[in-house]
PDB file of C-alpha atoms and ligand atoms in Angstrom:
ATOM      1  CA  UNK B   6       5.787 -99.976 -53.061  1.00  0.00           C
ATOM      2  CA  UNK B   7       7.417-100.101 -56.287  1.00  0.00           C
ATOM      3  CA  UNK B   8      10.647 -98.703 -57.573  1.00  0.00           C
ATOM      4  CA  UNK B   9      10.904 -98.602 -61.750  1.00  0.00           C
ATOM      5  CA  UNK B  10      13.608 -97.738 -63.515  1.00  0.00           C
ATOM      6  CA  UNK B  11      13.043 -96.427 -66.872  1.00  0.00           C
ATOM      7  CA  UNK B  12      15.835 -97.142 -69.435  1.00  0.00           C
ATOM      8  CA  UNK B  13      16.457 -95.426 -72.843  1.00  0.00           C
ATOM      9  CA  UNK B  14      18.837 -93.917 -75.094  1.00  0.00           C
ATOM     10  CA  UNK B  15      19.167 -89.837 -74.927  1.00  0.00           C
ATOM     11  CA  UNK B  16      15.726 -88.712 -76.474  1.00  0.00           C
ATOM     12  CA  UNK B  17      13.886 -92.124 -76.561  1.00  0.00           C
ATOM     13  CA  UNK B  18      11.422 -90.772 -74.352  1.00  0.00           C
ATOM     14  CA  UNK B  19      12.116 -91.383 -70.960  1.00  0.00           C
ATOM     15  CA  UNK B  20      11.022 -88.189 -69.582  1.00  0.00           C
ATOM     16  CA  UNK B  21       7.734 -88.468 -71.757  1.00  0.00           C
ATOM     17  CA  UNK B  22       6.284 -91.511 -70.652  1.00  0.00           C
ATOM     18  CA  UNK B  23       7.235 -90.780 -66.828  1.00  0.00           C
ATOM     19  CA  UNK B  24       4.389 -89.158 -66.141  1.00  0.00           C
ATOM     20  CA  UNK B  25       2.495 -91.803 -67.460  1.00  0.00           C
ATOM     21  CA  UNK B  26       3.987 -94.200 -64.782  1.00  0.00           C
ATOM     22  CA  UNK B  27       3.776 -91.786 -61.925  1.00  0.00           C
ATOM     23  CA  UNK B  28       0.350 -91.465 -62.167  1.00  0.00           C
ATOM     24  CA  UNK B  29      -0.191 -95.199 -62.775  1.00  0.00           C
ATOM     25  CA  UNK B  30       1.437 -95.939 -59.873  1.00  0.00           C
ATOM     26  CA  UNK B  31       1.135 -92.696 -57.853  1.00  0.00           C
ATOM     27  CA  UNK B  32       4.447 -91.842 -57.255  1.00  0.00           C
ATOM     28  CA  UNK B  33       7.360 -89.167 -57.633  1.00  0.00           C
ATOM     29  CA  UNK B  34       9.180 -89.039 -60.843  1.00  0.00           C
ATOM     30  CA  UNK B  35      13.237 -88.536 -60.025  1.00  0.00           C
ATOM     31  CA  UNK B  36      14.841 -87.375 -62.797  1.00  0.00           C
ATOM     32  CA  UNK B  37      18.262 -87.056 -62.391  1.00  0.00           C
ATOM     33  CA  UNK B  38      18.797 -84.721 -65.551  1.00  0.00           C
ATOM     34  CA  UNK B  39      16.139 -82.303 -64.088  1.00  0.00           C
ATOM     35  CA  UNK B  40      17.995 -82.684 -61.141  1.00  0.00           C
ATOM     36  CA  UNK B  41      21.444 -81.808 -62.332  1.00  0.00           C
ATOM     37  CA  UNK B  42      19.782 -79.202 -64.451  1.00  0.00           C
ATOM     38  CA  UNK B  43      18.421 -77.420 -61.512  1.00  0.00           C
ATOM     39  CA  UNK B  44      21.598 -77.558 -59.860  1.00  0.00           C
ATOM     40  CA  UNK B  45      22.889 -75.682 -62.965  1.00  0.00           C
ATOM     41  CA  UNK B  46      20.320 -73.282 -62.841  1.00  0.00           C
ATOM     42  CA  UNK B  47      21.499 -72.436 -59.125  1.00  0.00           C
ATOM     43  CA  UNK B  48      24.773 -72.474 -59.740  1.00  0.00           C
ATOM     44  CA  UNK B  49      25.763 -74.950 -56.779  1.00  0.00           C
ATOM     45  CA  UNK B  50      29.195 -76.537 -56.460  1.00  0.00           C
ATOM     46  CA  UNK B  51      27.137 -79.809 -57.894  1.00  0.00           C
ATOM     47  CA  UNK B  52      25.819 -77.557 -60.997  1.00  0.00           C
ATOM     48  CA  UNK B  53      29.552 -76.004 -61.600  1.00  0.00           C
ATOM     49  CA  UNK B  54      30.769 -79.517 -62.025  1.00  0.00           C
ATOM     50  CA  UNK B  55      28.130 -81.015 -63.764  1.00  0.00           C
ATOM     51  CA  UNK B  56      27.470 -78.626 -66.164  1.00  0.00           C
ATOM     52  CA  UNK B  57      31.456 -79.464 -67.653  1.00  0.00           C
ATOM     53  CA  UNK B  58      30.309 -82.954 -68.463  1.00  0.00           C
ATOM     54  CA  UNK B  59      26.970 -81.939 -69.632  1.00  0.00           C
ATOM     55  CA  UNK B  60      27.927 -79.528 -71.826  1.00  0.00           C
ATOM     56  CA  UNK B  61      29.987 -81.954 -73.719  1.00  0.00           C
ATOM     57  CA  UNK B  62      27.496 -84.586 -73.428  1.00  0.00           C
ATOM     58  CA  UNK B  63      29.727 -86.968 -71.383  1.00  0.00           C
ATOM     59  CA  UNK B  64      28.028 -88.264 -68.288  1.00  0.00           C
ATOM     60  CA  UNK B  65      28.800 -86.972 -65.083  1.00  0.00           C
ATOM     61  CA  UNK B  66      31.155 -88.860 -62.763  1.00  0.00           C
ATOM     62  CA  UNK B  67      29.716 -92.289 -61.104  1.00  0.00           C
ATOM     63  CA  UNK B  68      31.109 -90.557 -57.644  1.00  0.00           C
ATOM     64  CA  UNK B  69      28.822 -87.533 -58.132  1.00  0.00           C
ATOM     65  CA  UNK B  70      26.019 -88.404 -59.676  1.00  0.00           C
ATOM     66  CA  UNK B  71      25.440 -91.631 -57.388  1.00  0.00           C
ATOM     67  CA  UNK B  72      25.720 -89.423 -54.128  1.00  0.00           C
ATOM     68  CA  UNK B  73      23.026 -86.952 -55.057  1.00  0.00           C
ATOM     69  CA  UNK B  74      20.575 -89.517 -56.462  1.00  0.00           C
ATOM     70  CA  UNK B  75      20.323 -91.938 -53.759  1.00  0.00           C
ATOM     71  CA  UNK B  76      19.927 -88.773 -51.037  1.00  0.00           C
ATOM     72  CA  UNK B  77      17.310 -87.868 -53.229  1.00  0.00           C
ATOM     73  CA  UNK B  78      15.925 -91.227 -53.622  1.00  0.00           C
ATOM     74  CA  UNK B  79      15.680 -91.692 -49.058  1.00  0.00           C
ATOM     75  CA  UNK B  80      13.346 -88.410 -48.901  1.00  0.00           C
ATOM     76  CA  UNK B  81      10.304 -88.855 -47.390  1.00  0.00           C
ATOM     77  CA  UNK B  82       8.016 -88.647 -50.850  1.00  0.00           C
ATOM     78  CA  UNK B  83      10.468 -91.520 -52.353  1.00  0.00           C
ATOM     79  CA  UNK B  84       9.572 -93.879 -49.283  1.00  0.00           C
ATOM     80  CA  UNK B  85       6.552 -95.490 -51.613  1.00  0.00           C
ATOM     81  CA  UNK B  86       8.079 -95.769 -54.357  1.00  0.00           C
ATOM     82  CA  UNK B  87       9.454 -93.837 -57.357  1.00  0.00           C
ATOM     83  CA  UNK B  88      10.286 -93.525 -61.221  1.00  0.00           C
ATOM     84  CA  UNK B  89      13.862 -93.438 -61.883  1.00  0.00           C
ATOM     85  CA  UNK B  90      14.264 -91.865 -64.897  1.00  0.00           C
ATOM     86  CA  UNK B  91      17.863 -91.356 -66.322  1.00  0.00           C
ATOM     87  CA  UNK B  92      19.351 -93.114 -62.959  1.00  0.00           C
ATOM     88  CA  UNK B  93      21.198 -95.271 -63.428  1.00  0.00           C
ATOM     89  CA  UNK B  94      23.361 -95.184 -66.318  1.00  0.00           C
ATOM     90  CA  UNK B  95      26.249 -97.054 -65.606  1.00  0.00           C
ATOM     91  CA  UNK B  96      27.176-100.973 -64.559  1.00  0.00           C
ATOM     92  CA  UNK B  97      28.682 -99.003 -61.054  1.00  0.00           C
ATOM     93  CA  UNK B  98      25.080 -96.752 -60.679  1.00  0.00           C
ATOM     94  CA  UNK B  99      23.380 -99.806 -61.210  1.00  0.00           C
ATOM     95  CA  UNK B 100      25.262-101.683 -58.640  1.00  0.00           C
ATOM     96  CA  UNK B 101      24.834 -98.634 -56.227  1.00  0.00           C
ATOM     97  CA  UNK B 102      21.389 -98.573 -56.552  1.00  0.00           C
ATOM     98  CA  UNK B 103      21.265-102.066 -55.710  1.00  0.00           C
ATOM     99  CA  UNK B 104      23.165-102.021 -52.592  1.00  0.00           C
ATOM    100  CA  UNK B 105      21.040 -98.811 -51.579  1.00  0.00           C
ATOM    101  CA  UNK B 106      17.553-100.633 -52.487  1.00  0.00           C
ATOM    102  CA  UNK B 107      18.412-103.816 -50.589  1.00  0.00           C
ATOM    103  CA  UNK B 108      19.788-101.942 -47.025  1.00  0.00           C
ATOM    104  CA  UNK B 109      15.918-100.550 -46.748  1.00  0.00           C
ATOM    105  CA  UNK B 110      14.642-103.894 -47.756  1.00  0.00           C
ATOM    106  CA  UNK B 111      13.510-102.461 -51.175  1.00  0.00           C
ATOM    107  CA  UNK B 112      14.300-103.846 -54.931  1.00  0.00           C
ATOM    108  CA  UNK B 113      14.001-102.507 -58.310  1.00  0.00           C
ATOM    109  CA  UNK B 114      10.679-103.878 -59.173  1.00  0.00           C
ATOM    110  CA  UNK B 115      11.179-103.682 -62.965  1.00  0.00           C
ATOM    111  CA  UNK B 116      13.362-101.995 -65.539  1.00  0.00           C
ATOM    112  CA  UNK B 117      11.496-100.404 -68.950  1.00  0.00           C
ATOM    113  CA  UNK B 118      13.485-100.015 -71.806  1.00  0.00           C
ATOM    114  CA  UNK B 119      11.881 -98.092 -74.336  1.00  0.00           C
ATOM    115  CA  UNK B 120      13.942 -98.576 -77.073  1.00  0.00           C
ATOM    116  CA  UNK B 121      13.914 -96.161 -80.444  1.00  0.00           C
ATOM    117  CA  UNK B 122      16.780 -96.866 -83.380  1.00  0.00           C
ATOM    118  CA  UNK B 123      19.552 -93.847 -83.247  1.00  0.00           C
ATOM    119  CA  UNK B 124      18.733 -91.922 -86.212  1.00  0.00           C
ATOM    120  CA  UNK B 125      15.332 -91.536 -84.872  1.00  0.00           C
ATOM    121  CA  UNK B 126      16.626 -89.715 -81.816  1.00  0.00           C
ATOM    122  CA  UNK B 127      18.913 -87.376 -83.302  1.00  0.00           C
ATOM    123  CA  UNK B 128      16.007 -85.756 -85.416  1.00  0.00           C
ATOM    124  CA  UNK B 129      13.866 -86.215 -82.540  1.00  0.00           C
ATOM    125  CA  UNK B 130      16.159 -84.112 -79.946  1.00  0.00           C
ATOM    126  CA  UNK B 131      16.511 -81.011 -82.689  1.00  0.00           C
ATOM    127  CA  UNK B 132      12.546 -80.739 -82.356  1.00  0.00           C
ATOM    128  CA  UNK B 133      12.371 -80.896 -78.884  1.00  0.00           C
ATOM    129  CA  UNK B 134      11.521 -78.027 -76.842  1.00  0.00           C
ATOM    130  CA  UNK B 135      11.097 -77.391 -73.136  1.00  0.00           C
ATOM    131  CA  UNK B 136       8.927 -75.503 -70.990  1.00  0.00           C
ATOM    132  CA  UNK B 137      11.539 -72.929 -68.478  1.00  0.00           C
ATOM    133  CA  UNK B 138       9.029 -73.549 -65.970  1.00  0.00           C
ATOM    134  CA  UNK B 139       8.501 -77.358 -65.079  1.00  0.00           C
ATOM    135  CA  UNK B 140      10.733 -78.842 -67.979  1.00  0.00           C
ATOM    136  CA  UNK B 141       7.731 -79.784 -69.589  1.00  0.00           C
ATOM    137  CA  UNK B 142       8.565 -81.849 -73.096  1.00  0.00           C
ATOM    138  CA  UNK B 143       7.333 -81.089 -76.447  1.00  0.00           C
ATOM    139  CA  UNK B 144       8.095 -82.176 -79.795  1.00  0.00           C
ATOM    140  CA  UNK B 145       7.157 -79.509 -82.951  1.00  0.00           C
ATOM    141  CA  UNK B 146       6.951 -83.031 -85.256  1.00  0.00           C
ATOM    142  CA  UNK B 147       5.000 -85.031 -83.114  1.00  0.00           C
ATOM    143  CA  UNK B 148       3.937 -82.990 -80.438  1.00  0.00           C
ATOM    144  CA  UNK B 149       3.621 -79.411 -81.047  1.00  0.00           C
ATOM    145  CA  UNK B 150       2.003 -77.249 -78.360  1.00  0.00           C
ATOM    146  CA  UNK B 151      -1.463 -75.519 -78.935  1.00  0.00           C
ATOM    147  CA  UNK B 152       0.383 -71.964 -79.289  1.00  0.00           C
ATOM    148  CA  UNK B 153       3.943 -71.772 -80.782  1.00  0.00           C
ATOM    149  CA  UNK B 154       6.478 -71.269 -78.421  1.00  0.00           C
ATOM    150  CA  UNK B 155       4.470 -71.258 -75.170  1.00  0.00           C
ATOM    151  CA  UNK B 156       4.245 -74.349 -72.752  1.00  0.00           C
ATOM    152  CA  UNK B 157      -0.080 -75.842 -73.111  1.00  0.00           C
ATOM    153  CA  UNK B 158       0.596 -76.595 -69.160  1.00  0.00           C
ATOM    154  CA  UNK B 159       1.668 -73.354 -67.247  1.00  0.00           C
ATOM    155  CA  UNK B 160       2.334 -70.301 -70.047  1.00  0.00           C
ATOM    156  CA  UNK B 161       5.883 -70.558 -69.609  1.00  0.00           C
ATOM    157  CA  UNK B 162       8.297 -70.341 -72.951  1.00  0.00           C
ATOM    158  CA  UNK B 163       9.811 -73.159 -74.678  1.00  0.00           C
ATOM    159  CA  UNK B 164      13.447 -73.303 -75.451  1.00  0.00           C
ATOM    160  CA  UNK B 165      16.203 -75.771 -76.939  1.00  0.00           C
ATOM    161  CA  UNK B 166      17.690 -77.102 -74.355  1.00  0.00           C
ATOM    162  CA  UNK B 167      21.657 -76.418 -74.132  1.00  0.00           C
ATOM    163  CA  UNK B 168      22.446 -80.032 -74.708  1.00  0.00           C
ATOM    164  CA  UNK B 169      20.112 -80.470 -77.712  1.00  0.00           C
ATOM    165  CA  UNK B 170      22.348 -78.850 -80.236  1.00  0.00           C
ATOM    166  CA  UNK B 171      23.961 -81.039 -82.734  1.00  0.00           C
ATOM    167  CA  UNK B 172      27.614 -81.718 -81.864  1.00  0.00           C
ATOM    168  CA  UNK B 173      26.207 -82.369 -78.602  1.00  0.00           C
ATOM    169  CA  UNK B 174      23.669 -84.453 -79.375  1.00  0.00           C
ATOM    170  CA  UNK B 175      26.165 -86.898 -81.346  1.00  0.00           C
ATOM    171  CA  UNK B 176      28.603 -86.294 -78.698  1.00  0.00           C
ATOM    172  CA  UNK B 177      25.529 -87.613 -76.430  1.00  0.00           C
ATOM    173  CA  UNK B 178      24.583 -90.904 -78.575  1.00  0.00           C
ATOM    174  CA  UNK B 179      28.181 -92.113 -79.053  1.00  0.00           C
ATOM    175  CA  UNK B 180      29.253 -91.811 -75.056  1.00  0.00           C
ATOM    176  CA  UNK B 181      26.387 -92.932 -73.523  1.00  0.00           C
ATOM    177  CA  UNK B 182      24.513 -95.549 -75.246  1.00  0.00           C
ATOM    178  CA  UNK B 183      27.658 -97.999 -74.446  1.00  0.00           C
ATOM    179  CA  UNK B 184      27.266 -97.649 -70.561  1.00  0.00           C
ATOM    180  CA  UNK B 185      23.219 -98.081 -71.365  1.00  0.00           C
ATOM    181  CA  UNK B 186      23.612-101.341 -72.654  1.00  0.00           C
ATOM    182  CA  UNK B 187      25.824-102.202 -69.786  1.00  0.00           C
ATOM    183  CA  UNK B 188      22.931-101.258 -67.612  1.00  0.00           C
ATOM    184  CA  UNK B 189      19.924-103.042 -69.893  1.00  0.00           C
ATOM    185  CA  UNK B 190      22.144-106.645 -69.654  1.00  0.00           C
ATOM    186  CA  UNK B 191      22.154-105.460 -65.627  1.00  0.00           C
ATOM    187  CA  UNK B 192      18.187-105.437 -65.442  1.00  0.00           C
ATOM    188  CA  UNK B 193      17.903-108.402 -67.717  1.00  0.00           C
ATOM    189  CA  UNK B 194      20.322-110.387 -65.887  1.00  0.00           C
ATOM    190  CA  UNK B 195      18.163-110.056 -62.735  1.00  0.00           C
ATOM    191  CA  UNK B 196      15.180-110.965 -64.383  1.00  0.00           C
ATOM    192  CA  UNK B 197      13.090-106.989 -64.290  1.00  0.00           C
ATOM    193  CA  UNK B 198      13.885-106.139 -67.712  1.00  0.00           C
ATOM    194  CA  UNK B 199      10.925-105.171 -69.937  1.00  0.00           C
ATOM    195  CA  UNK B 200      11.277-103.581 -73.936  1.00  0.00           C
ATOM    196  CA  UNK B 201       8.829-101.838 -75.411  1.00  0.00           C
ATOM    197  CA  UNK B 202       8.951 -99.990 -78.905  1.00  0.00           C
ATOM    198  CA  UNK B 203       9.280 -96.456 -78.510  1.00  0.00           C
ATOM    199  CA  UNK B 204       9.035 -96.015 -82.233  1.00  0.00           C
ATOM    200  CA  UNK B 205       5.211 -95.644 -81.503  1.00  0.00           C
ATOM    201  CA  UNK B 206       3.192 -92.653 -81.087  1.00  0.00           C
ATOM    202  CA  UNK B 207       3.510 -91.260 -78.007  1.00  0.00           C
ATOM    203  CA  UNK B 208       0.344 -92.611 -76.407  1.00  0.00           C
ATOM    204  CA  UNK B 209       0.716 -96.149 -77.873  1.00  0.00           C
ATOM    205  CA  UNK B 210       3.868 -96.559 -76.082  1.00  0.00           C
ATOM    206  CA  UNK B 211       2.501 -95.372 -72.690  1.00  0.00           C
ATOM    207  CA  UNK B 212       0.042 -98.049 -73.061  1.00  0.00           C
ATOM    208  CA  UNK B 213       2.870-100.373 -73.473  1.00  0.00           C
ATOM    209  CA  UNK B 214       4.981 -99.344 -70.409  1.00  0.00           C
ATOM    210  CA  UNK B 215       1.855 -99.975 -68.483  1.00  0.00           C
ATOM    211  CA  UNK B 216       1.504-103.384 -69.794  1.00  0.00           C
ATOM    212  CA  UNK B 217       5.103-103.920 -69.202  1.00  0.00           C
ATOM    213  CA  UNK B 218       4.653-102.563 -66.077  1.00  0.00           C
ATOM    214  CA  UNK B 219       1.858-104.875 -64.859  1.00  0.00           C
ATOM    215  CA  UNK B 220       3.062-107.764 -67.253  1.00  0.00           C
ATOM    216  CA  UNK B 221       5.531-110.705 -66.687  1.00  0.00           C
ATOM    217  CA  UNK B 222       9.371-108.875 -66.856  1.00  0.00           C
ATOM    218  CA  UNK B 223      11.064-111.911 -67.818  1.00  0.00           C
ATOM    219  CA  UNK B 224       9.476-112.770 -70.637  1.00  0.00           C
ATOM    220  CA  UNK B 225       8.771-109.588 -71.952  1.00  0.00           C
ATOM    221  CA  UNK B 226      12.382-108.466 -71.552  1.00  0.00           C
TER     222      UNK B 226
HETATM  223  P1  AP5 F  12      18.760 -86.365 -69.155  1.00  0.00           P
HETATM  224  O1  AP5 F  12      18.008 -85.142 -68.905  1.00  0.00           O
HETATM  225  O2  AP5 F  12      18.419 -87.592 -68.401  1.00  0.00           O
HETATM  226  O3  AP5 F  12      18.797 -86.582 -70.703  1.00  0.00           O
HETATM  227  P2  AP5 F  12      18.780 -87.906 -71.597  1.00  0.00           P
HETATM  228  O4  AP5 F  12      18.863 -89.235 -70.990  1.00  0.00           O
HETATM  229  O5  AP5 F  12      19.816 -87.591 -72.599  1.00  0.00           O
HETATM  230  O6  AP5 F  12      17.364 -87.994 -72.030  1.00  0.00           O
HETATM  231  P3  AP5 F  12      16.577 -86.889 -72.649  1.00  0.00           P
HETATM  232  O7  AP5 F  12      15.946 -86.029 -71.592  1.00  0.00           O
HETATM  233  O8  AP5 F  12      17.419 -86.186 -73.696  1.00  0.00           O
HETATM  234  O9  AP5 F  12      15.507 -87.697 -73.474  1.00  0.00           O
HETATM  235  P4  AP5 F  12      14.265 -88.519 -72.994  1.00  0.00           P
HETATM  236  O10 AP5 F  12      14.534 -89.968 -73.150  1.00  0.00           O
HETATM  237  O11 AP5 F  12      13.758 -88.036 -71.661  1.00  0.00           O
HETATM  238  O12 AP5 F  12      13.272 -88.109 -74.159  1.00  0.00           O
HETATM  239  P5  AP5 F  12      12.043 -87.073 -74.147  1.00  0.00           P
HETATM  240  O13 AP5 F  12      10.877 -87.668 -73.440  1.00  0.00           O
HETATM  241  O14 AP5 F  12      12.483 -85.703 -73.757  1.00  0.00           O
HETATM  242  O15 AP5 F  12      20.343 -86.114 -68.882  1.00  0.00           O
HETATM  243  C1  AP5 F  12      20.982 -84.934 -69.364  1.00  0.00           C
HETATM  244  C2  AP5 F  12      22.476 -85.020 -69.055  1.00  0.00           C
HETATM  245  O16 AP5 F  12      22.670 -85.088 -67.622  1.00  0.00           O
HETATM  246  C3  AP5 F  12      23.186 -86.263 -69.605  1.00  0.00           C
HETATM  247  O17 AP5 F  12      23.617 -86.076 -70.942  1.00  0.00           O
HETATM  248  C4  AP5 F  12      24.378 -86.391 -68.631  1.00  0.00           C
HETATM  249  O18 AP5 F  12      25.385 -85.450 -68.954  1.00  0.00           O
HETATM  250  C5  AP5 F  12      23.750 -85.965 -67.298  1.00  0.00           C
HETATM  251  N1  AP5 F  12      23.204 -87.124 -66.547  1.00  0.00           N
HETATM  252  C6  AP5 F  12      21.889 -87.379 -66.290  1.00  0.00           C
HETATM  253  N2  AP5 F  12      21.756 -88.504 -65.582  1.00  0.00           N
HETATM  254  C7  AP5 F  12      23.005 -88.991 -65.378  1.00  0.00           C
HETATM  255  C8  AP5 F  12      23.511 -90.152 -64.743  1.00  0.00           C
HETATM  256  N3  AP5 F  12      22.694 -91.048 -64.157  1.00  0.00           N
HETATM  257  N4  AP5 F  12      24.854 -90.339 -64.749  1.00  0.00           N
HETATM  258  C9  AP5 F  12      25.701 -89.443 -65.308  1.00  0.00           C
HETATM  259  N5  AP5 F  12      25.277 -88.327 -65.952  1.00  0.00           N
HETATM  260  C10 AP5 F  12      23.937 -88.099 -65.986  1.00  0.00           C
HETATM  261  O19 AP5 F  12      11.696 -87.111 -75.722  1.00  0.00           O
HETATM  262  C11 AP5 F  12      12.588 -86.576 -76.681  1.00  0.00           C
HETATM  263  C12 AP5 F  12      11.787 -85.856 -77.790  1.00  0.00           C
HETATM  264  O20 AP5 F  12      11.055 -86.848 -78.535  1.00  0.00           O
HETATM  265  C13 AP5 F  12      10.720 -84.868 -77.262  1.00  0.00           C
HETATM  266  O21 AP5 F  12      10.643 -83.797 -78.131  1.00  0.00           O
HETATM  267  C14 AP5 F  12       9.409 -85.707 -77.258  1.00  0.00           C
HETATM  268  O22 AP5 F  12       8.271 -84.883 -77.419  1.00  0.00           O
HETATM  269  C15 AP5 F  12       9.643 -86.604 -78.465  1.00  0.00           C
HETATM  270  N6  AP5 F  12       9.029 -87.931 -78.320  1.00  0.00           N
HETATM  271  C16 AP5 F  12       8.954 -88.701 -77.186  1.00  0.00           C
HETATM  272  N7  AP5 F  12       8.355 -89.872 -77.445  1.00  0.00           N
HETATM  273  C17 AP5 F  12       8.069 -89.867 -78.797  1.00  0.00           C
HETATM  274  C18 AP5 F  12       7.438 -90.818 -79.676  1.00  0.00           C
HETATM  275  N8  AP5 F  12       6.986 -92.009 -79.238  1.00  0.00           N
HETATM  276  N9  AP5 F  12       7.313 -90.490 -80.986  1.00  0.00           N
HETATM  277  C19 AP5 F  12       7.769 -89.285 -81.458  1.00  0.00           C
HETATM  278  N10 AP5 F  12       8.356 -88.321 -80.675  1.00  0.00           N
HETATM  279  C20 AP5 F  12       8.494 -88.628 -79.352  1.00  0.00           C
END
């Protein structure tokens, strides 16, 4: 059983390197941007209100956001473990997820923070693109897909995501990264906390989150 929470700054790379931890550990990825996202998409009384914060880049309400994640985080496929990636954000999600975790007898095992400098991620987030399939991330600087504009994985075509144009983006890096670092001093506080440098190429910092992973939290962190 293990429950990781992956920590970075809009664009460092969270959704990247989930994968990588998923199939270390072999288990679910919950995002909870994919998941608001697909609430969008459906156009649910969650997506409606959502997509007014995240079109502005301002984080949806504690309230919300806590209620859907932790239902998602009791179904069955969660019971083993999970990567939390983009949950929490906030001192209060934090503290939620806590409280959650410790009625089932379950912890956060340890917190990743892949941490990338904020120039880096503005530049980064204006190449992105994602697959309309499976959300599938690509980069056309540092990693392009075999055939412009198509997803490598399932054919599907790429697109900017909504929230990736500039004013956003800024909007994005000045309202959230204060509530992150609430939420890193959380982790490190308890003793999970693990950095790694996600200036690195992609793969190099996969092999780091493993080693984080599998490495001793408080003195890595
Ligand atoms: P969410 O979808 O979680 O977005 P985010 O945290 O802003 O993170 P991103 O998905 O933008 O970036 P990432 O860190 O996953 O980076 P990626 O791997 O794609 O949330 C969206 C919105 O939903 C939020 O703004 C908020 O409104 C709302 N929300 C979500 N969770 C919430 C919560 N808990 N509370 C309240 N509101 C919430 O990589 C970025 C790019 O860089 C890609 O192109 C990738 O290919 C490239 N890249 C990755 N690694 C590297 C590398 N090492 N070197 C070079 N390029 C790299």
């Amino acid at each position: 059983m293990a429950v990781i929470v992956l920590l970075g700054a809009p664009g460092a790379g969270k959704g990247t390197q989930a994968p990588v931890i998923a199939e270390h550990l072999g288990v679910p990825i919950l995002g909870s941007g994919d998941l608001l996202r697909t609430a969008v998409a459906a156009g649910t009384a969650l997506g409606r209100e959502a997509d007014e914060y995240m079109s502005r880049g301002q984080l949806v309400p504690d309230a919300t956001i806590v209620r859907v994640f932790l239902d998602r985080l009791e179904q069955p496929d969660a019971t083993a473990g999970a990567v939390l990636d983009g949950f929490p954000r906030t001192r209060v999600q934090a503290q939620a997820l806590d409280v959650e975790l410790v009625g089932a007898g379950r912890r956060v095992d340890r917190a990743v923070l892949v941490d990338v400098p904020t120039e880096e991620l503005i530049s980064r987030m204006a190449n992105r693109r994602i697959c309309t399939a499976n959300g599938h991330v690509y980069n056309l600087a540092s990693n392009p897909p075999e055939q412009a504009g198509i997803c490598d994985l399932d054919g599907s075509e790429l697109v900017l995501r909504e929230d990736d144009k500039e004013e956003t983006v800024r909007a994005r890096m000045q309202q959230q990264i204060p509530p992150l670092l609430d939420v890193v001093d959380h982790y490190r506080r308890n003793g999970v906390l693990a950095t790694v440098d996600g200036r690195l190429p992609i793969e190099a910092v996969g092999e780091a989150v493993i080693a984080a992973l599998d490495g001793d939290a408080g003195a890595a962190g």
